[in-house]
Amino acid sequence: MMRGAGFPCGVTLALFLAASHLHAGSTVIAKKAALSTASPAATSVGLHVLRNGGNAMDAAVAVSFALAVVHPQAGNLGGGGFLVYYDAESKSVWTLDFRETAPRAATATMYVQPDGTPSTKSRTGARASGVPGTVRGLAAAHKRFGSRSWKELIAPAASIAREGFRVDDELQRELGEEKSERCIDQFPSTAAIFFPGGKPAAAGSTLVQKDLATTLERIAVLGPNDFYEGETAKRIVEGIHAAGGILAFRDLRDYQPVWRAPVKVLFRGYEIYTMAPPSAGGFIVGSVLNILSGFDLEAAGFQTATAIHLQAEASRRAYIDRNRYLGDPAMTRIPYRELLSSERAAQWRASIDPQRATPTVTLMQPAAAPPESSHTTHFSIADEAGNIASMTTTLNENFGSGFIVPGAGFFLNNEMDDFTTAPGKPNRYGMVQGSTNAIEPGKRMVSSMTPVIVMKDARPFLVLGSRGGPAIPTTVLQVILNVIVFGKSLPDAVAAPRFHHQGLPEEIFYEYERAPEPLLAAIRKLGHGVRAREPIGDVHALQFQNGTIVAVADPRRGGAAGGY
Ligand code: DON
C-alpha cells in the first residue's frame, strides 16, 4: 500500500500494514487498544505508537500529523478542529477547541460583492483562511496528556512526506473535482505538488512532499511556536500577503486553543460527552435527543418512515435554533441552558405532528444551515490504559482554500466560509444565516464538528465522530440511536442508511442507492420532500463490549480500523 515510507526505526510502513490487523472500511475486534481513521496509512502510524507504549494522546498527535501528509483533503497543519479526551486516571472528560479564528483585519462584509451577493473569495485562495489552530491545539493536548516526545510523534509523518506515499483513487478524483470546480491548480505552489504536468497526481504514483517534510521536521525540533512565530509563520504571512490575503503575523502569534467544559447530554441512562460552542454539534445532538426523548422510537421501529420522520422533525427544529442563536461564545451570549432545557424540548415536541411534516417556514423567519460540504476527518483511538481520543479536524472543503503556503508545503483552510459571509443575503445554497455568526476580528466561526464519547455506568461505552458538514451531528446521532435505541451492533449501526434534515431546504436528504425506495415512498407520504445525496458522513467509531474494543471504519469510504 505504501512505497518507501521510511520510519526512524527503519521498518517500512508496508510491513506495518502487513503485520497489523488493518482492514479498509471494516471492523476489527481488539483486546487491548484500537483505532479507526480515514486512512490505512494513518491507522498504521497510530497503531505503531500504541503498540510501542504510547497512549491515546500520543497516537492522536501522530495520526493527525500523518493525516496532514497522506490525506491532504482534510488532514492538516493549516486547519483546525476539536478533541474530546477521556483521561482514564482521573476518569474525566476534557474537550479542546482548536477552531480557527477570523484575522484581525477581517470585517463582516469582506466577502460581500457590490450587488450584495457573497463572493467566492471565502472559499478559494488566500483570503479564505482563518487563523489555523491545529498545531497549537495538538501541542496543548500533548502537553497535558502525552507521554512520548513531540519529536518522535511527528517523525513518521515527516518521513512519509519526504519519501512519498502512493496516491489512491480518492485523492486523484478529489483533486480533479476541485480543479474543475474551483481551479485550485491556479496557485503555483499547489500545482507544483499536486498537479504534475497540469494533471491531478495519478493514482498509483508516489507523491513526495519535500517542503512539507521540512516544515514537519522544523515543527518537530522547534515546537509549535515555529508555526506561529518562527520560520513557518514567516512563510505563511509572506505567502498569504503576496497572494492578496489579510492574515497577519500578529494573528498567528496571538492564536490560542481553548479548553472548554464539555456538553453533557443524558439520554436513557447514557452520558454523551461532546463539544460546546463554537461547535454546534453538541448542541444539535443534545437538542434532538431532548425532543426525541418524548417519543416511543422503539415502537416506531428501526429504519421506518415514522422513526425517520420523528428524527427529521426534531433535527429541523434544532437547526432553527442553531442558526438563530449559536456563535462564538466569546462574542455572543448563547442562551444555552434555555435552549437545552426540557421546557424548550417540550415546546418543540408539541409542534411536531407525528403524521405530517411541518414546513420550516411556518416555524421560523427564513434562516438555515451554513454552506458546508466536501471534507473533514474524524478518528477515534483507545489505548491499553483506557484513555480515549475522539477528534475531528478539517480544512473545511477538500484541500481547504486550495492555496498551499509557498515553500511550506501545506494547504490553508477556507474556514471563513463557515461564517455568515453576506449578512441578510442567501448564500450559495440560497440560505440565510444569522447575525450571531457574522464575521468579527478574532472570532471563531460556528462549526458542525461533533466528536463524541458516550459513557454508561461511569465507563466509556462508545466513541465516534464523522465528516459531513451540517450532517455531522445528525450522522453521529443516528449511529448513537441505532446502538442505544435499536440495539444494533456497531458495524450495522454505522452501515445503516442515513438521513438528514437541517431545517432548510424543506427536504430530507437520503443516500443515493442506499435508502430503499419503499421507505422513501413512505417518507414522502408523511409530507416530506426527499433529495438524493452522495454517501453522508464517514464515521470512525469504537465500542467497548464484553472486555473487547470493536473498531469500525465506515464502509462508505476508504478508511481503516486497527487494533490488537
Ligand atoms: O466546521 C465545520 O462544520 C465545517 N467546516 C466542516 C466541513 C465538513 O465537515 C466537510 N465534510 N465533509
Coordinates of C-alpha atoms and ligand atoms in Angstrom, one line a residue:
M1 CA 0.0 0.0 0.0
M2 CA 2.9 2.3 0.7
R3 CA 6.2 2.5 -1.0
G4 CA 9.4 3.7 0.6
A5 CA 7.8 5.1 3.7
G6 CA 10.8 5.1 6.0
F7 CA 10.4 5.1 9.7
P8 CA 13.0 6.1 12.3
C9 CA 13.3 2.5 13.3
G10 CA 14.0 1.5 9.7
V11 CA 10.8 -0.6 9.3
T12 CA 8.7 0.3 6.3
L13 CA 5.1 1.1 6.5
A14 CA 4.3 -1.7 4.2
L15 CA 5.5 -4.0 6.9
F16 CA 3.3 -2.4 9.5
L17 CA 0.3 -2.8 7.2
A18 CA 1.1 -6.5 6.7
A19 CA 1.7 -7.1 10.4
S20 CA -1.3 -5.2 11.8
H21 CA -5.0 -6.0 11.8
L22 CA -5.9 -3.4 9.3
H23 CA -9.0 -3.6 7.1
A24 CA -10.1 -0.8 5.0
G25 CA -13.6 0.3 5.7
S26 CA -14.3 -2.6 8.1
T27 CA -14.4 -3.9 11.6
V28 CA -11.7 -5.0 14.0
I29 CA -12.2 -6.6 17.3
A30 CA -9.3 -5.8 19.6
K31 CA -8.4 -6.9 23.2
K32 CA -6.2 -4.0 24.3
A33 CA -6.1 -1.0 22.1
A34 CA -7.8 0.1 18.9
L35 CA -8.4 2.9 16.5
S36 CA -10.2 3.9 13.3
T37 CA -9.1 6.7 10.9
A38 CA -9.8 7.8 7.4
S39 CA -6.6 6.4 6.0
P40 CA -5.0 3.0 6.3
A41 CA -1.5 4.6 6.4
A42 CA -2.5 6.9 9.3
T43 CA -4.1 4.0 11.2
S44 CA -0.9 2.1 10.8
V45 CA 1.1 5.0 12.2
G46 CA -1.3 5.2 15.2
L47 CA -1.2 1.5 15.8
H48 CA 2.6 1.6 15.9
V49 CA 2.6 4.3 18.6
L50 CA 0.0 2.3 20.7
R51 CA 2.0 -0.9 20.4
N52 CA 5.1 0.8 21.5
G53 CA 3.6 2.1 24.7
G54 CA 2.3 5.4 23.5
N55 CA -1.1 6.4 24.9
A56 CA -4.2 7.6 23.1
M57 CA -3.0 11.2 23.0
D58 CA 0.4 10.2 21.6
A59 CA -1.4 8.2 18.9
A60 CA -3.7 11.1 18.2
V61 CA -0.8 13.5 17.6
A62 CA 1.0 11.0 15.4
V63 CA -2.2 10.2 13.4
S64 CA -3.0 13.9 13.0
F65 CA 0.3 14.8 11.5
A66 CA 0.2 11.6 9.3
L67 CA -3.2 12.6 8.0
A68 CA -1.8 16.0 7.0
V69 CA 0.6 14.1 4.7
V70 CA -1.5 11.2 3.4
H71 CA -5.0 12.7 3.5
P72 CA -4.4 16.3 2.4
Q73 CA -8.1 16.8 1.6
A74 CA -8.8 17.2 5.3
G75 CA -5.8 16.2 7.4
N76 CA -3.9 19.4 8.1
L77 CA -1.5 21.8 9.6
G78 CA -3.4 24.8 8.2
G79 CA -6.8 24.0 9.6
G80 CA -8.5 23.4 13.0
G81 CA -10.7 21.0 14.9
F82 CA -12.0 19.7 18.2
L83 CA -10.8 17.0 20.6
V84 CA -12.8 15.1 23.2
Y85 CA -10.5 13.2 25.5
Y86 CA -11.2 10.7 28.3
D87 CA -8.4 10.5 30.9
A88 CA -8.5 7.1 32.5
E89 CA -6.5 8.1 35.5
S90 CA -8.8 11.0 36.6
K91 CA -11.8 9.4 35.0
S92 CA -12.7 12.7 33.5
V93 CA -13.6 14.0 30.0
W94 CA -11.8 17.1 28.6
T95 CA -12.6 19.0 25.4
L96 CA -10.2 21.2 23.5
D97 CA -11.3 23.8 20.9
F98 CA -8.6 24.5 18.3
R99 CA -11.0 26.0 15.8
E100 CA -9.7 28.8 13.5
T101 CA -10.4 32.5 14.2
A102 CA -11.0 35.4 11.9
P103 CA -7.9 37.5 11.3
R104 CA -7.8 41.0 12.9
A105 CA -8.3 42.7 9.6
A106 CA -11.5 40.7 8.8
T107 CA -14.8 42.5 8.6
A108 CA -18.5 41.4 8.4
T109 CA -18.8 42.5 4.8
M110 CA -15.4 41.4 3.4
Y111 CA -17.0 38.9 1.1
V112 CA -20.0 40.9 0.1
Q113 CA -19.9 42.0 -3.6
P114 CA -21.3 45.3 -4.8
D115 CA -24.5 43.6 -5.8
G116 CA -24.9 42.3 -2.2
T117 CA -24.2 38.6 -3.0
P118 CA -21.3 36.7 -1.4
S119 CA -18.1 36.3 -3.4
T120 CA -16.1 33.1 -3.9
K121 CA -13.2 34.5 -2.0
S122 CA -14.4 32.9 1.2
R123 CA -13.9 29.5 -0.4
T124 CA -10.8 29.7 -2.6
G125 CA -7.5 31.4 -2.3
A126 CA -5.5 33.3 0.3
R127 CA -8.4 35.4 1.6
A128 CA -10.4 32.4 2.6
S129 CA -8.4 31.3 5.6
G130 CA -9.0 31.7 9.3
V131 CA -6.0 31.6 11.6
P132 CA -5.0 27.9 11.8
G133 CA -5.4 26.1 15.2
T134 CA -4.2 22.6 14.6
V135 CA -0.5 22.8 15.6
R136 CA -1.0 24.7 18.9
G137 CA -4.1 22.5 19.5
L138 CA -2.1 19.3 19.2
A139 CA 0.7 20.8 21.3
A140 CA -1.6 21.8 24.1
A141 CA -3.3 18.4 24.1
H142 CA 0.1 16.7 24.0
K143 CA 1.4 18.8 26.8
R144 CA -1.4 17.9 29.1
F145 CA -1.9 14.2 28.2
G146 CA 1.0 13.0 26.0
S147 CA 3.7 10.6 27.3
R148 CA 6.1 10.3 24.3
S149 CA 8.2 13.1 22.9
W150 CA 6.6 15.5 20.5
K151 CA 9.5 15.0 18.1
E152 CA 9.1 11.2 18.0
L153 CA 5.4 11.6 17.2
I154 CA 5.9 13.8 14.2
A155 CA 8.7 11.6 12.8
P156 CA 6.5 9.1 10.9
A157 CA 4.6 11.9 9.1
A158 CA 7.8 13.7 8.2
S159 CA 9.3 10.5 6.9
I160 CA 6.2 9.7 4.8
A161 CA 6.3 13.3 3.4
R162 CA 9.9 13.0 2.5
E163 CA 9.9 9.5 1.0
G164 CA 6.5 9.7 -0.6
F165 CA 3.3 7.7 -0.4
R166 CA 1.1 6.1 -3.0
V167 CA -1.7 8.3 -4.3
D168 CA -5.1 6.5 -4.1
D169 CA -8.1 6.8 -6.4
E170 CA -10.0 9.0 -4.0
L171 CA -7.1 11.6 -3.8
Q172 CA -6.8 11.7 -7.6
R173 CA -10.5 12.0 -8.1
E174 CA -10.9 14.7 -5.5
L175 CA -8.0 16.8 -6.8
G176 CA -9.7 16.6 -10.2
E177 CA -13.0 17.7 -8.8
E178 CA -11.5 20.7 -7.0
K179 CA -9.6 21.6 -10.2
S180 CA -12.7 21.7 -12.3
E181 CA -14.9 23.3 -9.7
R182 CA -12.6 25.8 -8.0
C183 CA -9.4 25.8 -10.2
I184 CA -7.2 25.1 -7.1
D185 CA -4.4 24.4 -9.6
Q186 CA -4.3 28.2 -10.3
F187 CA -1.9 28.5 -7.3
P188 CA 1.6 27.7 -8.5
S189 CA 2.6 26.4 -5.0
T190 CA -0.4 23.9 -5.2
A191 CA 0.1 23.0 -8.9
A192 CA 3.8 22.2 -8.3
I193 CA 3.0 19.5 -5.7
F194 CA -0.5 18.1 -6.6
F195 CA -0.8 18.7 -10.3
P196 CA 2.3 17.4 -12.0
G197 CA 2.2 18.2 -15.7
G198 CA -1.0 20.1 -15.1
K199 CA -2.9 17.0 -14.1
P200 CA -4.1 15.7 -10.7
A201 CA -1.5 13.4 -9.1
A202 CA -2.2 10.0 -10.6
A203 CA -3.5 7.1 -8.6
G204 CA -0.6 4.6 -8.1
S205 CA 2.1 7.3 -8.4
T206 CA 4.3 8.2 -5.5
L207 CA 3.7 11.6 -4.1
V208 CA 6.7 13.2 -2.4
Q209 CA 6.2 16.4 -0.3
K210 CA 9.6 17.8 0.4
D211 CA 8.5 21.3 1.7
L212 CA 6.0 19.7 4.0
A213 CA 8.7 17.3 5.2
T214 CA 10.9 20.2 6.1
T215 CA 8.1 22.1 7.8
L216 CA 7.2 19.0 9.8
E217 CA 10.9 18.5 10.8
R218 CA 11.2 22.1 11.9
I219 CA 8.0 21.9 14.0
A220 CA 9.3 18.6 15.4
V221 CA 12.5 20.2 16.6
L222 CA 11.4 23.8 17.4
G223 CA 7.9 23.1 18.7
P224 CA 4.6 24.7 17.8
N225 CA 6.0 28.2 18.0
D226 CA 7.8 27.7 14.8
F227 CA 4.4 27.6 13.1
Y228 CA 3.1 30.7 15.0
E229 CA 6.1 32.9 15.5
G230 CA 9.0 31.4 13.6
E231 CA 10.1 30.4 10.1
T232 CA 6.8 28.7 9.2
A233 CA 4.9 31.7 10.4
K234 CA 7.0 33.9 8.2
R235 CA 6.3 31.8 5.2
I236 CA 2.6 31.7 5.9
V237 CA 2.3 35.5 6.3
E238 CA 4.5 36.3 3.3
G239 CA 2.8 33.8 1.1
I240 CA -0.7 35.0 2.1
H241 CA 0.2 38.6 1.6
A242 CA 1.8 38.0 -1.8
A243 CA -1.5 36.3 -2.9
G244 CA -3.7 39.1 -1.6
G245 CA -4.8 37.8 1.8
I246 CA -5.1 39.6 5.2
L247 CA -3.8 37.1 7.8
A248 CA -1.0 38.9 9.7
F249 CA 1.9 37.8 11.9
R250 CA 0.1 39.1 15.0
D251 CA -2.9 36.9 14.2
L252 CA -0.7 33.8 14.3
R253 CA 1.3 34.9 17.3
D254 CA -1.9 35.5 19.3
Y255 CA -3.7 32.3 18.4
Q256 CA -4.6 30.1 21.4
P257 CA -6.6 26.9 21.6
V258 CA -9.2 26.8 24.4
W259 CA -10.0 24.0 26.9
R260 CA -13.8 24.1 27.4
A261 CA -16.3 22.3 29.6
P262 CA -17.8 19.5 27.5
V263 CA -21.5 19.4 26.6
K264 CA -23.0 16.5 28.6
V265 CA -26.3 15.1 27.4
L266 CA -28.2 12.5 29.4
F267 CA -30.2 10.0 27.4
R268 CA -31.7 6.7 28.6
G269 CA -29.0 6.2 31.2
Y270 CA -26.2 7.1 28.9
E271 CA -24.0 10.2 29.3
I272 CA -23.0 11.7 25.9
Y273 CA -19.9 14.0 26.1
T274 CA -19.2 16.2 23.2
M275 CA -18.2 19.8 22.0
A276 CA -19.6 23.0 23.2
P277 CA -19.8 26.2 21.0
P278 CA -18.3 27.3 18.8
S279 CA -19.3 23.8 17.7
A280 CA -23.0 23.4 17.0
G281 CA -22.6 19.7 17.1
G282 CA -23.0 19.1 20.8
F283 CA -26.0 21.5 20.9
I284 CA -27.7 19.7 18.0
V285 CA -27.2 16.2 19.4
G286 CA -28.5 17.4 22.8
S287 CA -31.5 19.3 21.4
V288 CA -32.6 16.4 19.1
L289 CA -32.2 13.8 21.8
N290 CA -34.2 16.0 24.3
I291 CA -37.0 16.3 21.7
L292 CA -36.9 12.6 20.8
S293 CA -37.0 11.5 24.5
G294 CA -40.7 12.2 24.5
F295 CA -41.4 9.7 21.6
D296 CA -41.5 5.9 21.6
L297 CA -38.8 5.3 19.0
E298 CA -38.7 1.5 19.6
A299 CA -42.3 1.3 18.8
A300 CA -41.7 3.3 15.6
G301 CA -39.0 0.8 14.6
F302 CA -35.6 0.8 13.0
Q303 CA -35.3 2.5 9.6
T304 CA -39.1 3.1 9.4
A305 CA -40.7 6.2 7.9
T306 CA -42.1 7.1 11.3
A307 CA -38.7 6.9 13.0
I308 CA -37.0 8.9 10.3
H309 CA -39.9 11.4 10.3
L310 CA -39.5 12.0 14.0
Q311 CA -35.7 12.4 13.8
A312 CA -36.1 14.8 10.8
E313 CA -38.7 16.9 12.6
A314 CA -36.6 17.1 15.8
S315 CA -33.5 18.0 13.6
R316 CA -35.4 20.6 11.7
R317 CA -36.2 22.4 15.0
A318 CA -32.7 22.0 16.4
Y319 CA -31.2 23.6 13.3
I320 CA -33.6 26.5 13.5
D321 CA -32.2 27.3 17.0
R322 CA -28.6 26.6 15.8
N323 CA -28.9 29.2 13.1
R324 CA -30.6 31.8 15.2
Y325 CA -28.6 31.6 18.4
L326 CA -25.2 30.0 18.0
G327 CA -21.9 31.9 17.6
D328 CA -18.5 32.2 19.2
P329 CA -19.3 32.1 23.0
A330 CA -16.5 34.7 23.5
M331 CA -18.6 37.2 21.5
T332 CA -22.2 36.1 21.6
R333 CA -24.3 35.4 24.6
I334 CA -25.8 31.9 23.8
P335 CA -28.9 31.0 25.9
Y336 CA -27.5 27.5 26.1
R337 CA -29.2 26.3 29.2
E338 CA -32.6 27.5 28.0
L339 CA -32.1 26.0 24.5
L340 CA -31.3 22.6 26.0
S341 CA -33.9 22.7 28.7
S342 CA -36.7 20.2 29.0
E343 CA -39.2 23.1 28.6
R344 CA -37.7 24.0 25.2
A345 CA -37.8 20.4 24.1
A346 CA -41.4 20.1 25.2
Q347 CA -42.4 23.2 23.3
W348 CA -40.7 21.9 20.1
R349 CA -42.2 18.5 20.6
A350 CA -45.7 19.9 20.9
S351 CA -45.3 21.5 17.4
I352 CA -44.5 18.1 15.8
D353 CA -47.3 16.3 14.0
P354 CA -46.4 12.5 14.2
Q355 CA -48.2 12.0 10.8
R356 CA -47.1 15.1 8.9
A357 CA -44.0 17.2 8.1
T358 CA -44.1 20.7 9.4
P359 CA -42.8 23.2 6.8
T360 CA -39.8 25.0 8.3
V361 CA -41.0 28.4 7.1
T362 CA -44.0 28.1 9.5
L363 CA -41.7 27.7 12.4
M364 CA -39.2 30.5 11.8
Q365 CA -38.1 33.5 9.9
P366 CA -36.1 32.1 7.0
A367 CA -32.6 31.1 8.1
A368 CA -30.7 28.0 7.6
A369 CA -27.6 25.9 7.9
P370 CA -24.3 27.2 6.6
P371 CA -22.7 26.1 3.3
E372 CA -20.7 23.1 4.4
S373 CA -19.9 20.1 2.3
S374 CA -16.9 18.1 1.0
H375 CA -14.4 17.1 3.6
T376 CA -13.4 16.8 7.2
T377 CA -11.9 13.8 9.0
H378 CA -12.6 12.1 12.3
F379 CA -10.6 9.5 14.2
S380 CA -11.2 7.5 17.4
I381 CA -8.4 6.0 19.5
A382 CA -8.4 3.9 22.7
D383 CA -5.2 2.8 24.4
E384 CA -4.4 -0.1 26.8
A385 CA -4.7 2.1 29.9
G386 CA -8.3 3.2 28.9
N387 CA -7.5 6.7 27.7
I388 CA -9.6 7.7 24.7
A389 CA -9.1 10.4 22.0
S390 CA -12.1 11.4 19.8
M391 CA -11.0 14.0 17.4
T392 CA -12.5 15.8 14.3
T393 CA -10.3 18.1 12.2
T394 CA -10.9 20.0 9.0
L395 CA -9.7 22.4 6.4
N396 CA -13.5 22.9 5.6
E397 CA -13.7 22.0 1.9
N398 CA -11.5 19.4 0.3
F399 CA -8.0 20.9 0.3
G400 CA -9.4 24.0 2.2
S401 CA -8.7 27.2 0.3
G402 CA -6.7 25.2 -2.3
F403 CA -3.8 27.5 -1.5
I404 CA -0.5 25.9 -0.4
V405 CA 1.8 28.1 1.6
P406 CA 4.7 28.6 -0.8
G407 CA 7.8 26.9 0.5
A408 CA 6.0 25.3 3.4
G409 CA 4.0 22.6 1.5
F410 CA 0.6 22.6 3.3
F411 CA -2.9 23.8 2.5
L412 CA -4.5 26.6 4.3
N413 CA -8.2 26.2 5.4
N414 CA -11.2 28.0 3.9
E415 CA -13.0 28.1 7.2
M416 CA -14.0 31.8 6.7
D417 CA -16.8 30.4 4.6
D418 CA -18.4 28.9 7.8
F419 CA -19.2 32.4 8.9
T420 CA -22.3 34.3 7.7
T421 CA -20.4 35.6 4.6
A422 CA -23.1 38.0 3.3
P423 CA -25.3 39.3 6.1
G424 CA -29.0 39.1 5.3
K425 CA -28.4 37.5 1.9
P426 CA -28.8 34.0 0.8
N427 CA -25.5 32.1 0.5
R428 CA -24.6 29.9 -2.5
Y429 CA -27.2 27.4 -1.3
G430 CA -30.0 30.0 -1.2
M431 CA -29.9 30.1 2.5
V432 CA -29.6 33.0 5.1
Q433 CA -27.6 32.6 8.3
G434 CA -28.0 34.6 11.5
S435 CA -26.1 37.6 12.7
T436 CA -24.6 35.7 15.7
N437 CA -22.3 34.1 13.3
A438 CA -21.2 37.3 11.4
I439 CA -17.5 37.9 10.8
E440 CA -15.7 39.8 13.6
P441 CA -11.9 40.1 14.1
G442 CA -10.6 37.2 16.4
K443 CA -14.0 35.4 16.3
R444 CA -14.4 31.6 15.9
M445 CA -16.9 30.6 13.2
V446 CA -19.7 28.2 14.1
S447 CA -18.8 24.5 13.3
S448 CA -20.8 21.3 13.0
M449 CA -18.0 19.0 14.0
T450 CA -19.1 16.6 16.7
P451 CA -16.5 14.3 18.3
V452 CA -18.3 12.2 21.0
I453 CA -17.6 9.9 23.9
V454 CA -20.6 8.1 25.3
M455 CA -20.4 6.8 28.9
K456 CA -22.5 4.1 30.6
D457 CA -22.3 3.5 34.3
A458 CA -19.3 5.8 34.5
R459 CA -17.4 3.7 31.9
P460 CA -16.7 4.5 28.3
F461 CA -19.2 2.8 26.0
L462 CA -19.0 4.4 22.5
V463 CA -16.5 6.7 20.8
L464 CA -17.4 8.3 17.4
G465 CA -17.5 11.2 15.1
S466 CA -17.8 11.9 11.4
R467 CA -17.2 14.2 8.4
G468 CA -20.2 15.6 6.6
G469 CA -20.6 19.4 7.2
P470 CA -24.0 20.2 8.7
A471 CA -24.9 16.5 8.5
I472 CA -22.2 15.6 11.1
P473 CA -24.4 15.9 14.2
T474 CA -27.3 14.0 12.6
T475 CA -24.9 11.3 11.4
V476 CA -23.4 10.9 14.8
L477 CA -26.9 10.9 16.3
Q478 CA -28.2 8.2 14.1
V479 CA -25.3 5.9 14.9
I480 CA -26.0 6.5 18.7
L481 CA -29.7 5.8 18.3
N482 CA -29.0 2.7 16.2
V483 CA -26.9 1.3 19.0
I484 CA -28.8 2.6 22.1
V485 CA -32.4 2.5 21.0
F486 CA -32.5 0.0 18.2
G487 CA -29.9 -2.5 19.7
K488 CA -27.8 -2.7 16.5
S489 CA -24.2 -3.9 16.6
L490 CA -21.7 -1.1 15.9
P491 CA -20.9 -2.3 12.3
D492 CA -24.6 -2.5 11.5
A493 CA -25.3 0.9 13.2
V494 CA -22.6 2.5 11.1
A495 CA -23.6 0.8 7.8
A496 CA -27.3 1.7 8.1
P497 CA -28.6 4.2 5.5
R498 CA -28.5 7.8 6.8
F499 CA -31.0 10.6 6.5
H500 CA -30.5 14.3 7.2
H501 CA -32.8 17.3 7.8
Q502 CA -31.4 20.8 8.6
G503 CA -34.5 22.9 8.5
L504 CA -33.9 24.4 5.1
P505 CA -34.1 23.2 2.4
E506 CA -37.5 21.7 3.2
E507 CA -36.2 18.2 2.4
I508 CA -34.9 15.1 3.9
F509 CA -31.5 14.2 2.3
Y510 CA -31.0 10.5 1.8
E511 CA -28.1 8.5 0.5
Y512 CA -28.4 7.7 -3.2
E513 CA -28.7 3.9 -3.8
R514 CA -28.7 3.2 -0.1
A515 CA -32.2 4.1 1.1
P516 CA -34.8 1.6 -0.1
E517 CA -37.4 3.0 -2.5
P518 CA -40.5 1.8 -0.5
L519 CA -39.1 3.6 2.6
L520 CA -38.6 6.8 0.6
A521 CA -42.2 6.5 -0.7
A522 CA -43.5 6.1 2.9
I523 CA -41.5 9.2 4.0
R524 CA -42.9 11.2 1.1
K525 CA -46.4 10.2 2.2
L526 CA -45.8 12.0 5.5
G527 CA -45.3 15.2 3.6
H528 CA -41.5 15.4 3.3
G529 CA -39.6 16.3 0.2
V530 CA -36.7 14.0 -0.3
R531 CA -33.4 14.6 -2.1
A532 CA -30.6 12.2 -3.1
R533 CA -27.1 12.9 -1.9
E534 CA -23.7 11.2 -2.1
P535 CA -22.9 9.0 0.9
I536 CA -23.5 11.0 4.1
G537 CA -20.6 11.1 6.5
D538 CA -17.5 8.9 7.3
V539 CA -17.9 7.5 10.8
H540 CA -14.9 6.2 12.7
A541 CA -16.2 4.6 15.9
L542 CA -15.2 2.3 18.8
Q543 CA -17.5 0.3 21.1
F544 CA -16.4 -1.2 24.4
Q545 CA -18.1 -4.6 24.7
N546 CA -17.5 -7.6 26.9
G547 CA -13.9 -6.7 27.5
T548 CA -13.1 -6.1 23.9
I549 CA -13.0 -3.0 21.7
V550 CA -14.9 -3.1 18.5
A551 CA -13.4 -0.7 16.0
V552 CA -15.3 0.3 12.9
A553 CA -14.3 2.3 9.8
D554 CA -17.3 3.4 7.8
P555 CA -17.8 1.1 4.8
R556 CA -18.7 4.2 2.7
R557 CA -15.1 5.3 2.3
G558 CA -11.5 4.1 2.3
G559 CA -10.6 4.4 6.0
A560 CA -9.3 1.6 8.2
A561 CA -9.8 0.2 11.7
G562 CA -6.9 -1.4 13.5
G563 CA -6.1 -2.9 16.9
Y564 CA -4.5 -5.6 18.9
Ligands
DON1 O1 -16.6 23.1 10.9 C1 -17.5 22.7 10.1 O2 -18.6 22.5 10.5 C2 -17.2 22.6 8.7 N1 -16.0 23.4 8.3 C3 -16.9 21.1 8.4 C4 -16.8 20.8 6.9 C5 -17.1 19.4 6.7 O3 -17.4 18.6 7.5 C6 -16.9 18.9 5.3 N2 -17.0 17.5 5.4 N3 -17.4 16.6 4.9

